[in-house]
């Protein structure tokens, strides 16, 4: 089995367990760090690991989706940080479409 398969397998199993624990934790009022649910933080860390993995392998075309997912996960916090009037800075479909187009565009270079 490839090392990346083991990494993603453990990551997905851990995420599933974390989702279950987080659901119970949120409904009981814990597992919330500074107003950000622990699941979003863990998913952000997984996306960051994906991003770093792509950068280490010098696969620049693979960095746009993790960046898009990190942005979407923390859009509310980013909007609050920059002082935006709404929590939605950019519609989700535009972020995903831009990530898709950037991935294809950079991949063809």
XYZ file of C-alpha atoms in Angstrom:
109
model
C 0.000 0.000 0.000
C 1.259 3.495 -0.803
C 2.165 5.882 1.999
C -0.268 8.467 0.679
C -3.067 5.874 0.786
C -2.347 5.207 4.448
C -2.258 8.942 5.198
C -5.587 9.625 3.493
C -7.177 6.507 4.973
C -6.233 7.489 8.514
C -7.240 11.094 7.808
C -10.694 10.097 6.565
C -11.306 7.694 9.451
C -10.172 10.339 11.915
C -12.404 12.924 10.286
C -15.424 10.615 10.508
C -14.774 10.019 14.213
C -14.211 13.730 14.745
C -17.525 14.563 13.036
C -19.384 12.218 15.369
C -17.628 13.527 18.473
C -18.044 17.112 17.327
C -21.764 16.672 16.773
C -22.136 15.415 20.312
C -19.792 18.115 21.613
C -21.586 20.963 19.876
C -24.976 19.797 21.028
C -23.650 19.557 24.589
C -21.835 22.904 24.387
C -18.154 21.992 24.258
C -15.547 21.411 21.499
C -15.761 25.021 20.376
C -12.524 27.055 20.220
C -13.089 30.823 20.156
C -16.393 30.410 18.360
C -14.951 28.140 15.652
C -16.140 24.510 15.779
C -13.344 21.982 16.200
C -14.455 20.157 13.027
C -13.777 23.232 10.908
C -10.372 23.631 12.523
C -9.491 19.970 11.859
C -10.743 20.165 8.274
C -8.661 23.310 7.838
C -5.606 21.460 9.148
C -6.276 18.593 6.706
C -6.528 21.086 3.834
C -3.309 22.715 5.018
C -1.601 19.288 5.038
C -2.924 18.732 1.494
C -1.546 22.128 0.452
C 1.872 21.491 2.003
C 1.997 18.031 0.413
C 1.356 19.538 -3.012
C 3.995 22.220 -2.464
C 6.599 19.710 -1.291
C 5.972 17.623 -4.419
C 6.161 20.864 -6.472
C 2.688 20.228 -7.917
C 1.644 23.867 -8.114
C -1.536 22.988 -10.005
C -2.773 21.071 -6.926
C -2.707 23.995 -4.478
C -5.862 25.803 -5.556
C -8.516 23.433 -4.196
C -7.048 23.257 -0.684
C -6.757 27.049 -0.683
C -10.377 27.357 -1.823
C -11.577 24.929 0.864
C -9.601 26.741 3.570
C -11.148 30.023 2.437
C -14.648 28.524 2.454
C -14.153 26.943 5.884
C -13.039 30.217 7.466
C -14.898 32.758 5.312
C -16.953 34.036 8.248
C -13.838 34.654 10.337
C -12.034 36.284 7.390
C -15.040 38.564 6.812
C -15.030 39.570 10.475
C -11.284 40.178 10.405
C -11.440 42.529 7.424
C -14.596 44.225 8.687
C -16.942 43.143 5.895
C -20.650 43.867 6.300
C -21.699 40.288 5.463
C -20.314 36.876 6.298
C -20.319 35.761 2.658
C -17.529 37.505 0.795
C -17.716 35.449 -2.404
C -20.373 32.910 -3.429
C -19.240 29.315 -2.946
C -19.735 28.335 -6.563
C -17.427 31.145 -7.750
C -14.660 30.044 -5.365
C -14.933 26.417 -6.531
C -15.130 27.426 -10.205
C -12.045 29.656 -9.872
C -10.130 26.847 -8.146
C -11.149 24.481 -10.945
C -10.129 26.898 -13.702
C -6.836 27.766 -11.994
C -6.035 24.070 -11.526
C -6.645 23.334 -15.202
C -4.889 26.492 -16.386
C -1.737 25.999 -14.325
C -1.752 22.272 -15.075
C -1.588 22.910 -18.808
C 1.491 25.152 -18.523
